[in-house]
Coordinates of C-alpha atoms in Angstrom, one line a residue:
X60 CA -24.0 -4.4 30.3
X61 CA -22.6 -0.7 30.3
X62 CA -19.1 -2.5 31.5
X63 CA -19.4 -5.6 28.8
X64 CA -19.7 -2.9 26.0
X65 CA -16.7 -0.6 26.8
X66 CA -14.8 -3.5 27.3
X67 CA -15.7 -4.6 23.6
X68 CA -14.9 -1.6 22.5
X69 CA -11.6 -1.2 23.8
X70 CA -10.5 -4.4 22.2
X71 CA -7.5 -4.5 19.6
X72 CA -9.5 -6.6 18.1
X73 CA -12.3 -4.1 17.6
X74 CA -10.4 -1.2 17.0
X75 CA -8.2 -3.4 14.2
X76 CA -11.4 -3.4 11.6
X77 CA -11.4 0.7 12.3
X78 CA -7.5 1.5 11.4
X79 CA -7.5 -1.3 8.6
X80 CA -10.7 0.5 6.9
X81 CA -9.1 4.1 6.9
X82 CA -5.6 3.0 5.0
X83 CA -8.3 1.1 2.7
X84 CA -10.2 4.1 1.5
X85 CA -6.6 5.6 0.7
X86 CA -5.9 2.6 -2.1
X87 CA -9.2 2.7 -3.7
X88 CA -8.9 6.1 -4.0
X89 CA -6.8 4.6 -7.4
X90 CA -8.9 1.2 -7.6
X91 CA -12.3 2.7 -7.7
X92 CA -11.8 5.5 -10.0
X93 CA -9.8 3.7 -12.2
X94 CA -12.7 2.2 -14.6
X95 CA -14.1 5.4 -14.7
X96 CA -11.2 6.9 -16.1
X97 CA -11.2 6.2 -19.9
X98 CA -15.3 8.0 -19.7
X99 CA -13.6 11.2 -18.4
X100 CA -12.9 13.5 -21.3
X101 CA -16.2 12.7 -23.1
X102 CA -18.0 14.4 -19.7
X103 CA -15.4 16.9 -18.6
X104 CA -13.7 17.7 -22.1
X105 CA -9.7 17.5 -22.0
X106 CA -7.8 14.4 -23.8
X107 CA -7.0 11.1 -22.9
X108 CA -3.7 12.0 -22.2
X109 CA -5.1 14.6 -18.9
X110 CA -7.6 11.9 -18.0
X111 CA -4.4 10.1 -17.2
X112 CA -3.5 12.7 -14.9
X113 CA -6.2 12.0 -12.4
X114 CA -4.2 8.7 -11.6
X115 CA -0.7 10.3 -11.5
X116 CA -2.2 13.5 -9.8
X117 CA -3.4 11.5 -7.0
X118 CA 0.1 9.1 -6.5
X119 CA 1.7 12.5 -6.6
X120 CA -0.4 13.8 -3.9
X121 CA -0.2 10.7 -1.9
X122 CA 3.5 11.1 -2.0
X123 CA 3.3 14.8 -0.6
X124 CA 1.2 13.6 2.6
X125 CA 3.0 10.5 2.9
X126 CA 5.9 12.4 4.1
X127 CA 3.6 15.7 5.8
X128 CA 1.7 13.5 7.5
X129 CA 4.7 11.4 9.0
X130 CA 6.1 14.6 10.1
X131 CA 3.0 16.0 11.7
X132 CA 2.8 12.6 13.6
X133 CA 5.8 12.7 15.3
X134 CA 4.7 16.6 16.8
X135 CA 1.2 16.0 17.5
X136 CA -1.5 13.7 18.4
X137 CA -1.8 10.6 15.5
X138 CA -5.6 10.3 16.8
X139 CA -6.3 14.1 15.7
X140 CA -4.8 14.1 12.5
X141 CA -6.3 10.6 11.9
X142 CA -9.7 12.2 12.1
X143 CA -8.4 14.9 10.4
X144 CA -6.9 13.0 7.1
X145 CA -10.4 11.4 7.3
X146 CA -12.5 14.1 7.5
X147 CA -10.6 16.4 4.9
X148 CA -10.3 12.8 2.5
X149 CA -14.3 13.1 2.8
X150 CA -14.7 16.8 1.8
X151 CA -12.6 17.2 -1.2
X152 CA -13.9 13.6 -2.4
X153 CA -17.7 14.9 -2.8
X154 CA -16.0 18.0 -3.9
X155 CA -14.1 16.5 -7.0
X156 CA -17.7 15.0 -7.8
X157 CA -18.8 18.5 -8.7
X158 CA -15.5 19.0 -11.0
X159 CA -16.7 21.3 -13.6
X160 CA -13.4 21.0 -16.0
X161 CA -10.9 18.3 -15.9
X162 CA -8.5 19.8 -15.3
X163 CA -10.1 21.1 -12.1
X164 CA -10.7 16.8 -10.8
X165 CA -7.2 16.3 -11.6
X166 CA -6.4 19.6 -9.1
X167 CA -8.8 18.2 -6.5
X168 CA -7.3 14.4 -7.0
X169 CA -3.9 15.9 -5.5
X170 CA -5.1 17.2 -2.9
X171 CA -7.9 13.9 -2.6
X172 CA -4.1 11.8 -2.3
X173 CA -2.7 14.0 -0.1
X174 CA -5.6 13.9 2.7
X175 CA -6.2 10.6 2.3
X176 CA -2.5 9.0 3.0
X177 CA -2.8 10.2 6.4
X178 CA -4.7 6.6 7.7
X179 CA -0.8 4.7 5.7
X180 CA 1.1 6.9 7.9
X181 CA -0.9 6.5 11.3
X182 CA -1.6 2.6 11.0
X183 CA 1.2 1.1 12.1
X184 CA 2.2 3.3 14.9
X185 CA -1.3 2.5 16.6
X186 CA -1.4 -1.4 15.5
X187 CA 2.4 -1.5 17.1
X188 CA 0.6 0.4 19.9
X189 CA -2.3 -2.0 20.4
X190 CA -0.2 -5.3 20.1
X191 CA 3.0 -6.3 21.5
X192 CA 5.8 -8.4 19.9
X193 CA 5.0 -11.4 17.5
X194 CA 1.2 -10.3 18.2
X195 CA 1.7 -7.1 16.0
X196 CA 4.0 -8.7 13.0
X197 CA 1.2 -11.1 12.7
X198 CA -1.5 -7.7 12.7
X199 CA 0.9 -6.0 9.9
X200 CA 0.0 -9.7 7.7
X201 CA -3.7 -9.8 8.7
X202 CA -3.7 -5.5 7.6
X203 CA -1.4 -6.8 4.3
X204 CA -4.0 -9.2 3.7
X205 CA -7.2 -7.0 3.6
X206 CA -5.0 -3.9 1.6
X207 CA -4.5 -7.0 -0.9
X208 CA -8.0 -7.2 -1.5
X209 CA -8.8 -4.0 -2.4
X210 CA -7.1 -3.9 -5.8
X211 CA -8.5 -6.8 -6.9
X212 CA -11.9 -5.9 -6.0
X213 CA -12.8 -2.0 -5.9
X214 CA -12.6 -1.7 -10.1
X215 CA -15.0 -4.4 -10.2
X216 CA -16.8 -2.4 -7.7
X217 CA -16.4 1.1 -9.4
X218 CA -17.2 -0.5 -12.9
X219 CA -20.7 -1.1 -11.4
X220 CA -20.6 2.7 -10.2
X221 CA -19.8 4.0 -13.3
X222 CA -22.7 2.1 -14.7
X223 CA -24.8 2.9 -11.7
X224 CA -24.6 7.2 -11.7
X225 CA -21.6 8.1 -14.0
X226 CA -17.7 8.7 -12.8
X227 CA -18.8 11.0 -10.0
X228 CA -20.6 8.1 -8.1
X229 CA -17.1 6.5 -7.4
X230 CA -15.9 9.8 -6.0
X231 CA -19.2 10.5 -3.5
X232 CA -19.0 6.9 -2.0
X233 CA -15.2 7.1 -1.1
X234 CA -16.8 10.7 0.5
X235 CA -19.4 8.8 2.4
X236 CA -17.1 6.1 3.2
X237 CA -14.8 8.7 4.9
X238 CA -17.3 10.3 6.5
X239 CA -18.6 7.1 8.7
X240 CA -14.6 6.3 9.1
X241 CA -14.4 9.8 10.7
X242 CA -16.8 9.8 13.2
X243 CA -16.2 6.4 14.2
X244 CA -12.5 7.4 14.8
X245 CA -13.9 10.6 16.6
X246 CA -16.0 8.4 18.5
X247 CA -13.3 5.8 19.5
X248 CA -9.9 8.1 19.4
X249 CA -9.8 7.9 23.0
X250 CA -8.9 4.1 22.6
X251 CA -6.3 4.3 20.4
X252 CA -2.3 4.8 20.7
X253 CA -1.4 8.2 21.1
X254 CA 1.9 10.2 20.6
X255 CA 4.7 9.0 23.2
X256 CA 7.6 10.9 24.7
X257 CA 9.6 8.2 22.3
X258 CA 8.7 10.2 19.8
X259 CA 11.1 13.1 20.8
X260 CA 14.4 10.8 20.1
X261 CA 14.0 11.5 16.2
X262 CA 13.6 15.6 15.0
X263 CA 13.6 14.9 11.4
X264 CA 13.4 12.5 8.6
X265 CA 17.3 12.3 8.4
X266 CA 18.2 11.2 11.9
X267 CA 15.8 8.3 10.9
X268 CA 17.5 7.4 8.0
X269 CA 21.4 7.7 8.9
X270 CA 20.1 4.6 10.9
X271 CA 21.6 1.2 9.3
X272 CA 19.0 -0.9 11.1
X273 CA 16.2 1.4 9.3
X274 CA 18.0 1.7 6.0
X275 CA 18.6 -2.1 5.8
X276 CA 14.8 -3.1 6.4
X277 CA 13.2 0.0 4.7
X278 CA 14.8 -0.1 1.6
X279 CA 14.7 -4.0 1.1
X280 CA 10.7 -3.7 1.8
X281 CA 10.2 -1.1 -0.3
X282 CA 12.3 -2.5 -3.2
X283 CA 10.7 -6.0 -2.7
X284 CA 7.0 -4.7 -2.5
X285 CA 7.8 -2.9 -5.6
X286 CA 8.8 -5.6 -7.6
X287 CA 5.5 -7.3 -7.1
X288 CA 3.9 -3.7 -8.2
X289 CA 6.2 -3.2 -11.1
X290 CA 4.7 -6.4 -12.4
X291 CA 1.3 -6.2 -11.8
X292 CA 0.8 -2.2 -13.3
X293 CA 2.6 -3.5 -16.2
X294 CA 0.9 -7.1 -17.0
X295 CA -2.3 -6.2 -18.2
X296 CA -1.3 -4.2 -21.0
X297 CA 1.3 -6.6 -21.7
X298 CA -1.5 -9.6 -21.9
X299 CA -4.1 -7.7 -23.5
X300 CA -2.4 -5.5 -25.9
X301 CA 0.7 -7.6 -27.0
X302 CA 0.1 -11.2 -26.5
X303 CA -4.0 -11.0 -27.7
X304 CA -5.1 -12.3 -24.6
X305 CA -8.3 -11.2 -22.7
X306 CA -8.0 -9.4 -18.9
X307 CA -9.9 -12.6 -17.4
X308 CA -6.0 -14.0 -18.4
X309 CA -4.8 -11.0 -15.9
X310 CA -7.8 -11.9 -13.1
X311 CA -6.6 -15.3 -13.3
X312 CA -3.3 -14.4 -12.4
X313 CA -4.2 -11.5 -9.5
X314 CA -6.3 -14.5 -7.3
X315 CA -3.8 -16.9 -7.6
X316 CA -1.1 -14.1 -6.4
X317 CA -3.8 -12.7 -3.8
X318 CA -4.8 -15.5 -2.5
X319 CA -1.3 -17.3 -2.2
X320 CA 0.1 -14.0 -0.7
X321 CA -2.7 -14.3 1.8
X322 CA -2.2 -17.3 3.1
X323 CA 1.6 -16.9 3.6
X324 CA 1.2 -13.6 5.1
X325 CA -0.9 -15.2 8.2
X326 CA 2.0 -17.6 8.3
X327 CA 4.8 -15.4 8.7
X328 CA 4.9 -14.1 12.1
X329 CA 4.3 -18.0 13.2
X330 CA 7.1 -19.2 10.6
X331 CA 9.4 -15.8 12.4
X332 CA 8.8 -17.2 15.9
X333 CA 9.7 -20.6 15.1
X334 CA 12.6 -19.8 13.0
X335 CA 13.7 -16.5 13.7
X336 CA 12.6 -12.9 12.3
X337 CA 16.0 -12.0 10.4
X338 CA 16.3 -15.5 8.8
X339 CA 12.9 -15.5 7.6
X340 CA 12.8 -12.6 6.0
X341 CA 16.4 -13.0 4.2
X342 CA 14.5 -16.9 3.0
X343 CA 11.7 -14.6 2.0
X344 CA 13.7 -12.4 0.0
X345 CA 16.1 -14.9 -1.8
X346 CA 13.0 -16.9 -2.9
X347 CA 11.9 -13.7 -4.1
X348 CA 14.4 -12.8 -6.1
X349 CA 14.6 -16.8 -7.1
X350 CA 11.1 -16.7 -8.7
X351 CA 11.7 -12.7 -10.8
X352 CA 14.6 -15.1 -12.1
X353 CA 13.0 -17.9 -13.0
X354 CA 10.2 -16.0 -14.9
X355 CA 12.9 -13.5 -16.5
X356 CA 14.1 -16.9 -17.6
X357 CA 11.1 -18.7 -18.9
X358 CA 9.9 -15.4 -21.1
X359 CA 13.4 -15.0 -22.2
X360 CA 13.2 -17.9 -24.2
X361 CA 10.0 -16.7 -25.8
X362 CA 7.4 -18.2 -22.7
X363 CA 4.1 -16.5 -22.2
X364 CA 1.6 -18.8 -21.0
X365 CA 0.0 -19.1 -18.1
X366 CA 0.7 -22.9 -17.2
X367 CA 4.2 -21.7 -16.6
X368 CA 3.7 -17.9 -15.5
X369 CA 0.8 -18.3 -12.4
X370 CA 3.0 -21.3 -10.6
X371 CA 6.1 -18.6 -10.6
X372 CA 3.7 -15.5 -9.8
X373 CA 2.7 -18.0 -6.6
X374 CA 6.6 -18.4 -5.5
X375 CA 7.3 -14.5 -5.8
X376 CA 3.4 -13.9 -4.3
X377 CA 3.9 -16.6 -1.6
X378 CA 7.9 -15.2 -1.0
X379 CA 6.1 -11.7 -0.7
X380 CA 4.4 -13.0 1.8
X381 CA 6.9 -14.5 4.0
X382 CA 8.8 -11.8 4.4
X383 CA 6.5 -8.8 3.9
X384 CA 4.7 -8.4 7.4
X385 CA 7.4 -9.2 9.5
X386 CA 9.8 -7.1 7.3
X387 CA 8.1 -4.1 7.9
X388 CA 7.4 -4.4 11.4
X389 CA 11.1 -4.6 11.5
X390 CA 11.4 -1.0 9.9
X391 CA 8.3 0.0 12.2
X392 CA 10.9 -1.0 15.4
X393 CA 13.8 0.7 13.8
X394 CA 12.7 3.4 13.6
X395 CA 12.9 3.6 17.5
X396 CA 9.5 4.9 18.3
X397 CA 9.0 7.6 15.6
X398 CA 6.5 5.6 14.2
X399 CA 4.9 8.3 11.9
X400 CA 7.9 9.1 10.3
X401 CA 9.3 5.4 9.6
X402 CA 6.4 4.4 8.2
X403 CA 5.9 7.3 6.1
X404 CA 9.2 6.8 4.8
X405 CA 8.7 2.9 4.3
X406 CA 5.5 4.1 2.3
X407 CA 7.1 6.6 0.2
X408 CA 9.7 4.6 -0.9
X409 CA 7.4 1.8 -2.1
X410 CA 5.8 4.4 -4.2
X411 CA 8.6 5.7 -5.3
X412 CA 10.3 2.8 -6.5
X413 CA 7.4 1.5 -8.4
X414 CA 6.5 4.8 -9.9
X415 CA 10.0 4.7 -11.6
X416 CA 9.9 1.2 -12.0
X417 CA 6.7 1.6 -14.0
X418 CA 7.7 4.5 -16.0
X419 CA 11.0 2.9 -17.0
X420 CA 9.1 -0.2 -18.6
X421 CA 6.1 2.0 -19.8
X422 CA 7.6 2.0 -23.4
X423 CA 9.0 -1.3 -23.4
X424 CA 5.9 -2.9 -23.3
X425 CA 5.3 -3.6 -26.8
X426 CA 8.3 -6.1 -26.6
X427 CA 6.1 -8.1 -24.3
X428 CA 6.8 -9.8 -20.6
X429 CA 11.0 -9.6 -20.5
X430 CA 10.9 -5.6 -19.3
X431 CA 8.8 -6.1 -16.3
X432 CA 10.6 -9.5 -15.2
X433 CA 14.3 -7.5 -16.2
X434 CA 12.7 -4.7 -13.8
X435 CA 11.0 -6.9 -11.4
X436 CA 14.4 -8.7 -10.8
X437 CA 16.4 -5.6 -10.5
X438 CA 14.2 -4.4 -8.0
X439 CA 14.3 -8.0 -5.8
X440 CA 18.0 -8.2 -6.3
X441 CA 18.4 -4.8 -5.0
X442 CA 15.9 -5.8 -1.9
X443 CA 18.5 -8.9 -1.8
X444 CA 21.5 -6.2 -1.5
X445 CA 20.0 -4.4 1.1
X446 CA 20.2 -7.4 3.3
X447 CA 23.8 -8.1 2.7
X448 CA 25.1 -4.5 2.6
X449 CA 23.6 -3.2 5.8
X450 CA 24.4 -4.2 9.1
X451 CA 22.0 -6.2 11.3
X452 CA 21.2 -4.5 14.8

């Protein structure tokens, strides 16, 4: 019996549900809090403008411990820090929900995004670790898959908070989630991947990327990822505000992307076997790119509804797909072992290129759908470029 159990528990397969749960916590950190939000300066006092803050306070701190955590990683034990990010994620979670001023949640949110990016950084380096070849790109789709969720659900689920105990209820159950992902990582740390001696062939961020291979599979992630982004922060003020529509309109259009992205996520590391990594992911990217096109089209010529826009959101969803898992396993293996520093940089630059994506359309919006799909294609064409302008390993 005593044997059956520790054999369960050092199963990939039961260690999977543990890493996928921690880089969950880390997205809903935005998701949850994000109904609650608008309610903030009536309790706290401040202006809408502030309350904004809390959102862009915690990217902004995400960022920060995206690229600490990557470079703690590559010195010193992932399964530490891991508990670590967890634990600290916990503690300044309850404490935000004590936040006399806001001004003092949007100082806690920083730090509440820099704690909690540690489980991002840490992910892949133990999923690599716990799976070998084809076996791991199909992991990175099952771990795309369940991280897709979590936007669509958790402000449904912290709408319910706020109407449960107020805005601070969102904030003490990502605490107490933390909390039971800490000790269960404590509990288990033993059975996952640990720092190698590969490690030691990178020093720093830049010997990482002055590699091609790296540069060629980062960057057309990251820029490909953010296009989808770009979209999606933009679309429901677009649909709401400028075309008179209602956000079921936006719902519609998130399940149809999820669930499509989904589905072609699980089928990518099979589709890579069959027909080759490289070539699937350039396929992936050009229908990408194809579908920004053909809805940069459609609303140039004054299109807006939704018989037209959800079959293209399911191309660029479903091209997403494709090439998203394997495509960043690739950068995962270019990075030639560091692990916590490639992904941290594959991470960073997502964020980064849809922060600026989203600011650059933010007051463009009024003019309705053609300044995401301009920026959207932009960012899949460059994602395109990447492929063609760096050399393959």
């Amino acid at each position: 019996m005593i044997l059956a159990a520790m054999t369960l528990s050092a199963s990939p397969t039961f260690m999977f549900p543990l890493i996928a749960f921690g880089t969950i916590l880390g997205i809903a950190g935005t998701d949850l809090v994000l109904p609650a939000v608008p309610t903030m300066p009536n309790e706290l006092g401040g202006t809408p403008a502030l309350a904004q803050m809390v959102l862009a306070a915690y990217a902004a701190g995400t960022l920060v411990g995206l690229l600490t955590f990557g470079e703690l990683g590559a010195r010193y034990s992932p399964r530490k820090l891991l508990i670590w990010s967890l634990g600290l994620f916990a503690f300044i979670s309850i404490l935000a929900a004590f936040s006399p001023t806001l001004e003092w949640l949007v100082a806690f949110r920083f730090a509440q995004g820099a704690f909690g990016s540690g489980p991002a950084v840490f992910a892949p380096g133990f999923i690599h670790g716990l799976y070998s070849g084809d076996k791991a790109a199909a992991m990175f789709g099952r771990l795309g898959s369940i991280e897709s969720l979590t936007p669509a659900f958790a402000p449904i689920a912290g709408a319910f908070l706020l109407q449960l105990g107020g805005w601070e209820t969102s904030f003490l159950v990502l605490g107490g989630l933390a909390v039971f992902c800490a000790v269960g990582s404590g509990v288990y740390a033993q059975l996952l991947p640990d720092r190698q001696d590969t490690f030691k062939t990178h020093r720093s961020y830049l010997s990482i990327v002055r590699n091609a291979d790296f540069l060629r599979h980062a960057l057309s992630q990251a820029f490909s990822l953010a296009g989808i982004l770009i979209f999606v922060f933009g679309a429901p003020a677009v649909m709401t505000e400028v075309l008179g529509g209602d956000i079921r309109d936006f719902i519609l259009l998130q399940i149809c992307g999820i669930t499509t992205f989904i589905l072609a996520s699980n089928l990518s590391s099979t589709l890579a076997s069959k027909f080759g990594t490289e070539r699937m992911i350039f396929i992936g990217t050009a229908a990408l790119l194809v579908g920004f096109l053909l809805i940069l089209a459609y609303v140039g010529i004054g299109g807006g509804g939704l018989i037209v826009l959800v079959p293209l959101w399911i191309l660029t969803n479903g091209a997403f797909g494709i090439r998203g898992p394997i495509g960043f396993h690739q950068a995962i293996l270019a990075s030639k072992g560091d692990h916590s520093r490639g992904a941290a940089l594959v991470v960073a630059a997502i964020l980064g290129f849809t922060a600026a994506g989203t600011a650059a359309t933010a007051s463009f919006l009024s003019l309705g759908w053609w300044p995401l799909a301009m920026a959207s294609c932009l960012a899949a064409a460059l994602a395109f470029l990447c492929l063609a302008v760096f050399p393959r390993s």
